[in-house]
C-alpha cells in the first residue's frame, strides 16, 4: 500500500508543477495568423479519454478558426468508425496567444509556435474533480508534413508523456469542417 501512496503523491507533485509552469507563447503571435483552415498532423495527451479514443484517431482532422465578434471560434471535424463528427468551441482571449474555454473542464490554450504553415497548440484542462490533463496539437497548412514532427514527439516526451500518448494522423478522406 505504501508504494501506491508514494506514487500518488509523486503524481500530484508532477501535475502541480506542470500546471504551474508558464507555457511560452509565440512572441510573434497575432490572431490573423491562426484564422483559416488547418489540418491536424499529430496530437498528444495524458487524458484517459484521449487514450481511450486514440485507436479511432486515424485520418487527419480539419480545424477552422474564425472570429465572431470578440470571440475566436474553433470547429474541428474528424472521422470516427461511425462517420464524421464535429466539435465546436468558443475561445475567449485571456492574453496575446492564450485563450480559455469551458467544456468538460476549464481549459487554457496557448499557441506555442505559429508560422504560415505550422501551428503548435498546448492546452491544459482542469477537471471538476481536480484532475489536470494537457493536450498538444500540431497543425499544418499545405500538403507537406512539417519537419517539426520529430520535435513534436520530443516536446511531448519532455512533458512526461510516453510515446504511446502521441498520435500521428494518416492521410485519408477528410471530414468537411463548417
Coordinates of N, CA and C in Angstrom, one line a residue:
X1 N 0.8 -1.2 0.0 CA 0.0 0.0 0.0 C 0.9 1.3 0.0
X2 N 2.0 1.2 0.7 CA 2.8 2.4 0.8 C 3.4 2.8 -0.5
X3 N 3.8 1.9 -1.4 CA 4.3 2.3 -2.7 C 3.2 3.0 -3.5
X4 N 2.0 2.6 -3.4 CA 0.9 3.3 -4.1 C 0.7 4.7 -3.6
X5 N 0.8 4.9 -2.3 CA 0.6 6.3 -1.8 C 1.8 7.1 -2.3
X6 N 3.0 6.6 -2.3 CA 4.1 7.4 -2.8 C 3.9 7.8 -4.3
X7 N 3.4 6.8 -5.1 CA 3.2 7.1 -6.5 C 2.1 8.2 -6.7
X8 N 1.1 8.1 -5.9 CA 0.0 9.1 -6.0 C 0.6 10.5 -5.6
X9 N 1.4 10.6 -4.5 CA 1.9 11.8 -4.1 C 2.9 12.4 -5.1
X10 N 3.7 11.5 -5.7 CA 4.7 12.0 -6.7 C 3.9 12.5 -8.0
X11 N 2.8 11.8 -8.3 CA 2.0 12.2 -9.4 C 1.4 13.6 -9.2
X12 N 0.9 13.8 -8.0 CA 0.3 15.1 -7.6 C 1.4 16.2 -7.7
X13 N 2.6 15.9 -7.2 CA 3.6 16.9 -7.3 C 4.0 17.2 -8.8
X14 N 4.1 16.2 -9.6 CA 4.4 16.4 -11.0 C 3.3 17.2 -11.7
X15 N 2.0 16.9 -11.5 CA 0.9 17.6 -12.1 C 0.9 19.0 -11.6
X16 N 1.1 19.3 -10.4 CA 1.0 20.7 -9.9 C 2.1 21.5 -10.5
X17 N 3.3 20.9 -10.6 CA 4.4 21.6 -11.3 C 4.1 21.9 -12.7
X18 N 3.6 20.9 -13.4 CA 3.2 21.0 -14.8 C 2.2 22.1 -15.0
X19 N 1.2 22.2 -14.1 CA 0.2 23.2 -14.2 C 0.7 24.6 -13.9
X20 N 1.7 24.7 -13.0 CA 2.2 26.0 -12.6 C 3.2 26.5 -13.6
X21 N 3.7 25.6 -14.4 CA 4.7 26.0 -15.4 C 4.1 27.0 -16.4
X22 N 4.8 28.1 -16.7 CA 4.3 29.1 -17.6 C 4.7 28.6 -19.0
X23 N 3.6 28.2 -19.8 CA 3.8 27.8 -21.1 C 4.2 29.0 -22.0
X24 N 5.3 28.9 -22.7 CA 5.6 30.0 -23.6 C 4.6 30.2 -24.7
X25 N 4.4 31.4 -25.1 CA 3.6 31.8 -26.3 C 4.5 32.3 -27.3
X26 N 4.2 32.0 -28.6 CA 4.9 32.5 -29.7 C 4.9 34.1 -29.6
X27 N 6.1 34.7 -29.5 CA 6.1 36.2 -29.3 C 5.6 36.9 -30.6
X28 N 5.6 36.3 -31.7 CA 5.1 36.9 -32.9 C 3.6 36.5 -33.2
X29 N 2.9 36.0 -32.2 CA 1.5 35.6 -32.5 C 0.6 36.8 -32.7
X30 N -0.2 36.6 -33.8 CA -1.3 37.5 -34.0 C -2.5 36.6 -34.4
X31 N -3.7 37.0 -34.0 CA -4.8 36.1 -34.3 C -5.0 35.9 -35.8
X32 N -4.7 36.9 -36.6 CA -4.9 36.7 -38.1 C -4.0 35.5 -38.6
X33 N -2.9 35.2 -38.0 CA -2.1 34.0 -38.4 C -2.8 32.7 -38.1
X34 N -3.7 32.7 -37.1 CA -4.4 31.5 -36.7 C -5.7 31.3 -37.5
X35 N -6.2 32.3 -38.0 CA -7.5 32.2 -38.8 C -7.4 31.3 -40.0
X36 N -8.4 30.6 -40.4 CA -8.4 29.8 -41.6 C -8.5 28.3 -41.2
X37 N -8.2 27.5 -42.2 CA -8.3 26.1 -42.1 C -6.9 25.4 -41.9
X38 N -6.8 24.5 -40.9 CA -5.6 23.8 -40.6 C -5.9 22.3 -40.6
X39 N -4.9 21.5 -41.0 CA -5.0 20.1 -41.0 C -4.2 19.5 -39.8
X40 N -4.8 18.6 -39.0 CA -4.1 18.0 -37.9 C -3.0 17.1 -38.4
X41 N -1.8 17.2 -37.8 CA -0.7 16.3 -38.2 C -0.5 15.3 -37.0
X42 N -0.6 15.8 -35.8 CA -0.3 15.0 -34.6 C -1.0 15.5 -33.4
X43 N -1.2 14.7 -32.4 CA -1.8 15.1 -31.1 C -1.2 14.2 -30.0
X44 N -1.1 14.7 -28.8 CA -0.6 14.0 -27.7 C -1.4 14.5 -26.4
X45 N -1.6 13.5 -25.5 CA -2.3 13.9 -24.3 C -2.1 12.9 -23.2
X46 N -2.3 13.3 -22.0 CA -2.3 12.4 -20.8 C -3.8 12.1 -20.4
X47 N -4.7 12.6 -21.1 CA -6.2 12.4 -20.8 C -6.6 10.9 -21.0
X48 N -7.3 10.3 -20.0 CA -7.8 9.0 -20.2 C -8.8 8.9 -21.5
X49 N -9.5 10.0 -21.7 CA -10.4 10.0 -22.9 C -9.6 9.9 -24.2
X50 N -8.5 10.6 -24.2 CA -7.6 10.6 -25.4 C -7.1 9.2 -25.6
X51 N -6.6 8.5 -24.6 CA -6.1 7.2 -24.7 C -7.2 6.2 -25.1
X52 N -8.4 6.4 -24.6 CA -9.5 5.5 -25.0 C -9.9 5.6 -26.4
X53 N -9.8 6.8 -27.0 CA -10.2 7.1 -28.4 C -9.0 7.1 -29.3
X54 N -7.9 6.9 -28.8 CA -6.6 7.0 -29.7 C -6.7 6.1 -30.9
X55 N -7.2 4.9 -30.7 CA -7.2 4.0 -31.9 C -8.2 4.4 -33.0
X56 N -9.1 5.3 -32.6 CA -10.1 5.8 -33.7 C -9.5 7.0 -34.4
X57 N -8.4 7.6 -33.8 CA -7.8 8.8 -34.4 C -6.9 8.4 -35.5
X58 N -7.4 8.2 -36.7 CA -6.6 7.7 -37.8 C -6.4 8.8 -38.9
X59 N -7.4 9.4 -39.5 CA -7.2 10.3 -40.5 C -7.1 11.7 -40.0
X60 N -6.5 12.6 -40.8 CA -6.3 14.0 -40.4 C -7.5 14.7 -40.1
X61 N -7.7 15.3 -38.9 CA -8.8 16.2 -38.6 C -8.6 17.5 -39.3
X62 N -9.7 18.2 -39.5 CA -9.6 19.6 -40.1 C -10.2 20.5 -39.1
X63 N -9.4 21.6 -38.8 CA -9.8 22.6 -37.8 C -9.8 23.9 -38.5
X64 N -10.9 24.7 -38.3 CA -11.1 26.0 -38.8 C -11.2 27.0 -37.6
X65 N -10.5 28.1 -37.7 CA -10.6 29.2 -36.7 C -11.2 30.4 -37.4
X66 N -12.1 31.1 -36.8 CA -12.7 32.3 -37.3 C -13.2 33.2 -36.2
X67 N -13.3 34.5 -36.5 CA -13.8 35.4 -35.4 C -15.3 35.6 -35.5
X68 N -15.9 35.7 -34.4 CA -17.4 36.0 -34.3 C -17.4 37.1 -33.2
X69 N -17.4 38.4 -33.6 CA -17.3 39.5 -32.7 C -15.9 39.4 -32.0
X70 N -15.9 39.4 -30.7 CA -14.7 39.4 -29.9 C -14.2 37.9 -29.7
X71 N -15.1 36.9 -30.0 CA -14.7 35.5 -29.7 C -14.0 34.9 -30.9
X72 N -13.1 34.0 -30.6 CA -12.5 33.2 -31.6 C -13.2 31.8 -31.5
X73 N -13.6 31.3 -32.7 CA -14.4 30.1 -32.8 C -13.4 29.0 -33.4
X74 N -13.5 27.8 -32.8 CA -12.7 26.7 -33.4 C -13.7 25.6 -33.7
X75 N -13.7 25.1 -34.9 CA -14.5 24.0 -35.3 C -13.6 22.9 -35.9
X76 N -13.7 21.7 -35.3 CA -12.9 20.6 -35.7 C -13.7 19.4 -36.2
X77 N -13.5 19.0 -37.4 CA -14.2 17.8 -38.0 C -13.2 16.7 -38.1
X78 N -13.7 15.5 -37.6 CA -12.8 14.3 -37.6 C -13.7 13.1 -37.9
X79 N -13.0 12.1 -38.4 CA -13.7 10.8 -38.8 C -13.6 9.8 -37.7
X80 N -14.7 9.1 -37.4 CA -14.8 8.0 -36.4 C -15.3 6.8 -37.2
X81 N -15.4 5.7 -36.5 CA -15.9 4.5 -37.1 C -17.4 4.7 -37.5
X82 N -18.0 5.7 -36.9 CA -19.5 5.9 -37.1 C -19.7 7.1 -38.1
X83 N -18.6 7.6 -38.7 CA -18.7 8.7 -39.7 C -18.1 9.9 -39.1
X84 N -18.4 11.1 -39.7 CA -17.8 12.4 -39.4 C -18.5 13.0 -38.1
X85 N -17.7 13.5 -37.3 CA -18.1 14.2 -36.1 C -17.5 15.6 -36.1
X86 N -18.2 16.6 -35.5 CA -17.7 18.0 -35.4 C -17.7 18.4 -33.9
X87 N -16.7 19.1 -33.6 CA -16.6 19.7 -32.2 C -16.3 21.2 -32.4
X88 N -17.2 22.0 -31.8 CA -17.1 23.5 -31.9 C -16.9 24.1 -30.5
X89 N -15.9 25.0 -30.4 CA -15.5 25.6 -29.2 C -15.4 27.1 -29.3
X90 N -16.0 27.8 -28.4 CA -15.8 29.3 -28.3 C -14.7 29.6 -27.4
X91 N -13.7 30.3 -27.9 CA -12.5 30.6 -27.2 C -12.5 32.1 -26.8
X92 N -12.2 32.4 -25.5 CA -12.2 33.7 -25.0 C -10.7 34.1 -24.8
X93 N -10.3 35.3 -25.4 CA -8.9 35.7 -25.3 C -8.6 36.0 -23.8
X94 N -7.5 35.4 -23.3 CA -7.1 35.7 -21.9 C -5.9 36.7 -22.0
X95 N -5.1 36.6 -23.0 CA -4.0 37.5 -23.3 C -3.5 37.1 -24.7
X96 N -2.5 37.8 -25.2 CA -2.0 37.5 -26.5 C -1.5 36.1 -26.6
X97 N -2.1 35.3 -27.5 CA -1.7 33.9 -27.7 C -2.3 32.9 -26.7
X98 N -3.1 33.4 -25.8 CA -3.7 32.5 -24.8 C -5.2 32.6 -24.8
X99 N -5.9 31.5 -24.8 CA -7.4 31.5 -24.8 C -7.9 30.5 -23.8
X100 N -9.1 30.8 -23.3 CA -9.8 29.9 -22.3 C -11.1 29.5 -22.9
X101 N -11.5 28.3 -22.5 CA -12.8 27.8 -22.8 C -13.3 26.8 -21.8
X102 N -14.6 26.5 -21.8 CA -15.1 25.6 -20.8 C -15.8 24.5 -21.6
X103 N -15.5 23.3 -21.2 CA -16.1 22.1 -21.8 C -16.4 21.1 -20.7
X104 N -15.7 20.0 -20.7 CA -15.9 19.1 -19.5 C -15.0 19.6 -18.3
X105 N -14.2 20.6 -18.6 CA -13.4 21.2 -17.5 C -13.0 22.6 -18.0
X106 N -12.2 23.3 -17.2 CA -11.7 24.7 -17.5 C -10.4 24.5 -18.3
X107 N -10.4 25.0 -19.5 CA -9.2 24.8 -20.4 C -8.5 26.2 -20.7
X108 N -7.2 26.1 -20.8 CA -6.4 27.2 -21.1 C -5.5 26.8 -22.3
X109 N -5.7 27.4 -23.5 CA -5.0 27.0 -24.7 C -3.9 28.1 -25.0
X110 N -2.7 27.6 -25.3 CA -1.6 28.6 -25.6 C -1.1 28.2 -27.0
X111 N -0.8 29.2 -27.8 CA -0.2 29.0 -29.1 C 1.3 29.1 -28.9
X112 N 2.0 28.0 -28.9 CA 3.4 28.0 -28.6 C 4.2 28.5 -29.8
X113 N 3.8 28.0 -31.0 CA 4.5 28.4 -32.2 C 3.5 28.5 -33.4
X114 N 3.7 29.5 -34.2 CA 2.8 29.6 -35.4 C 3.6 30.3 -36.5
X115 N 3.6 29.7 -37.7 CA 4.2 30.2 -38.9 C 3.0 30.1 -40.0
X116 N 3.3 30.6 -41.2 CA 2.2 30.5 -42.2 C 1.8 29.0 -42.5
X117 N 2.7 28.0 -42.2 CA 2.3 26.6 -42.5 C 2.3 25.7 -41.3
X118 N 2.5 26.2 -40.1 CA 2.6 25.3 -38.9 C 2.0 26.0 -37.7
X119 N 1.3 25.2 -36.8 CA 0.8 25.7 -35.6 C 0.9 24.7 -34.5
X120 N 1.5 25.0 -33.4 CA 1.7 24.1 -32.2 C 0.9 24.7 -31.1
X121 N -0.1 23.9 -30.6 CA -1.1 24.4 -29.6 C -0.9 23.5 -28.4
X122 N -0.9 24.1 -27.2 CA -0.7 23.4 -25.9 C -1.9 23.8 -25.0
X123 N -2.7 22.8 -24.6 CA -3.9 23.1 -23.8 C -3.8 22.4 -22.4
X124 N -4.1 23.1 -21.3 CA -4.1 22.5 -20.0 C -5.6 22.6 -19.6
X125 N -6.2 21.4 -19.2 CA -7.6 21.4 -18.7 C -7.6 20.9 -17.3
X126 N -8.3 21.6 -16.5 CA -8.6 21.3 -15.1 C -10.0 20.8 -15.0
X127 N -10.1 19.5 -14.6 CA -11.5 18.9 -14.5 C -12.1 19.3 -13.2
X128 N -13.5 19.2 -13.1 CA -14.2 19.5 -11.8 C -13.6 18.7 -10.6
X129 N -13.1 17.5 -10.8 CA -12.6 16.6 -9.7 C -11.2 17.0 -9.4
X130 N -10.6 18.0 -10.0 CA -9.2 18.4 -9.7 C -8.2 17.8 -10.6
X131 N -8.5 16.8 -11.4 CA -7.5 16.2 -12.3 C -7.1 17.2 -13.3
X132 N -5.8 17.2 -13.7 CA -5.3 18.1 -14.7 C -4.8 17.3 -15.9
X133 N -5.2 17.7 -17.1 CA -4.7 17.0 -18.3 C -4.2 18.0 -19.3
X134 N -3.2 17.6 -20.1 CA -2.8 18.5 -21.1 C -2.9 17.8 -22.5
X135 N -3.1 18.7 -23.5 CA -3.2 18.2 -24.9 C -2.3 19.1 -25.7
X136 N -1.6 18.4 -26.6 CA -0.8 19.1 -27.6 C -1.3 18.8 -29.0
X137 N -1.3 19.8 -29.9 CA -1.8 19.5 -31.2 C -0.8 20.2 -32.2
X138 N -0.5 19.5 -33.2 CA 0.4 20.1 -34.3 C -0.5 20.1 -35.6
X139 N -0.6 21.3 -36.1 CA -1.4 21.5 -37.3 C -0.5 22.0 -38.5
X140 N -1.0 21.8 -39.7 CA -0.2 22.3 -40.9 C -1.2 23.0 -41.8
X141 N -0.7 23.8 -42.7 CA -1.4 24.3 -43.9 C -0.5 23.9 -45.0
X142 N -1.2 23.4 -46.1 CA -0.4 22.9 -47.2 C -0.3 21.4 -47.2
X143 N 0.3 20.8 -48.3 CA 0.3 19.4 -48.5 C 1.4 18.7 -47.7
X144 N 2.5 19.4 -47.5 CA 3.7 18.7 -47.0 C 3.7 18.6 -45.5
X145 N 4.0 17.5 -44.9 CA 4.1 17.4 -43.4 C 5.3 18.3 -42.9
X146 N 5.1 18.9 -41.8 CA 6.1 19.8 -41.3 C 7.3 19.0 -40.8
X147 N 8.5 19.6 -40.9 CA 9.8 19.0 -40.5 C 9.8 18.8 -39.0
X148 N 8.9 19.6 -38.3 CA 8.9 19.6 -36.8 C 8.3 18.4 -36.2
X149 N 7.9 17.3 -36.9 CA 7.2 16.2 -36.4 C 8.1 15.5 -35.3
X150 N 9.4 15.4 -35.5 CA 10.2 14.8 -34.5 C 10.3 15.6 -33.3
X151 N 10.4 17.0 -33.5 CA 10.4 17.9 -32.3 C 9.1 17.8 -31.5
X152 N 8.0 17.6 -32.2 CA 6.7 17.4 -31.5 C 6.8 16.3 -30.5
X153 N 7.3 15.1 -31.0 CA 7.5 14.0 -30.1 C 8.4 14.3 -28.9
X154 N 9.5 14.9 -29.2 CA 10.5 15.3 -28.2 C 9.8 16.2 -27.1
X155 N 9.0 17.2 -27.6 CA 8.4 18.1 -26.7 C 7.4 17.3 -25.8
X156 N 6.6 16.4 -26.4 CA 5.6 15.6 -25.7 C 6.4 14.8 -24.6
X157 N 7.5 14.2 -25.0 CA 8.2 13.3 -24.0 C 8.8 14.2 -22.9
X158 N 9.2 15.4 -23.2 CA 9.8 16.3 -22.2 C 8.7 16.7 -21.2
X159 N 7.5 16.6 -21.5 CA 6.4 16.9 -20.6 C 6.0 15.7 -19.7
X160 N 6.7 14.6 -19.9 CA 6.4 13.4 -19.2 C 5.5 12.4 -19.9
X161 N 5.1 12.7 -21.1 CA 4.3 11.8 -21.9 C 5.1 10.6 -22.4
X162 N 4.5 9.5 -22.7 CA 5.2 8.4 -23.3 C 4.9 8.4 -24.8
X163 N 5.6 7.6 -25.5 CA 5.4 7.5 -27.0 C 4.0 7.1 -27.3
X164 N 3.4 6.2 -26.4 CA 2.0 5.7 -26.7 C 1.0 6.8 -26.5
X165 N 1.4 8.0 -25.9 CA 0.5 9.1 -25.7 C 0.5 10.0 -27.0
X166 N 1.3 9.7 -28.0 CA 1.4 10.5 -29.2 C 0.8 9.8 -30.4
X167 N 0.0 10.6 -31.1 CA -0.7 10.0 -32.3 C -0.3 10.9 -33.5
X168 N 0.2 10.2 -34.6 CA 0.4 10.9 -35.9 C -0.7 10.5 -36.8
X169 N -1.4 11.5 -37.4 CA -2.6 11.2 -38.2 C -2.1 10.7 -39.6
X170 N -2.9 9.9 -40.2 CA -2.6 9.4 -41.6 C -3.5 10.2 -42.6
X171 N -2.9 10.3 -43.8 CA -3.7 11.0 -44.9 C -4.9 10.0 -45.2
X172 N -6.0 10.6 -45.5 CA -7.2 9.8 -45.8 C -8.4 10.8 -46.1
X173 N -9.5 10.2 -46.2 CA -10.7 11.0 -46.5 C -11.0 11.9 -45.3
X174 N -11.0 13.2 -45.6 CA -11.2 14.2 -44.5 C -12.7 14.5 -44.4
X175 N -13.1 14.9 -43.2 CA -14.5 15.3 -43.0 C -14.6 16.8 -43.3
X176 N -15.6 17.3 -43.9 CA -15.8 18.7 -44.1 C -16.0 19.4 -42.8
X177 N -15.3 20.5 -42.6 CA -15.4 21.4 -41.4 C -16.3 22.5 -41.8
X178 N -17.2 22.9 -40.9 CA -18.1 24.0 -41.2 C -17.8 25.2 -40.4

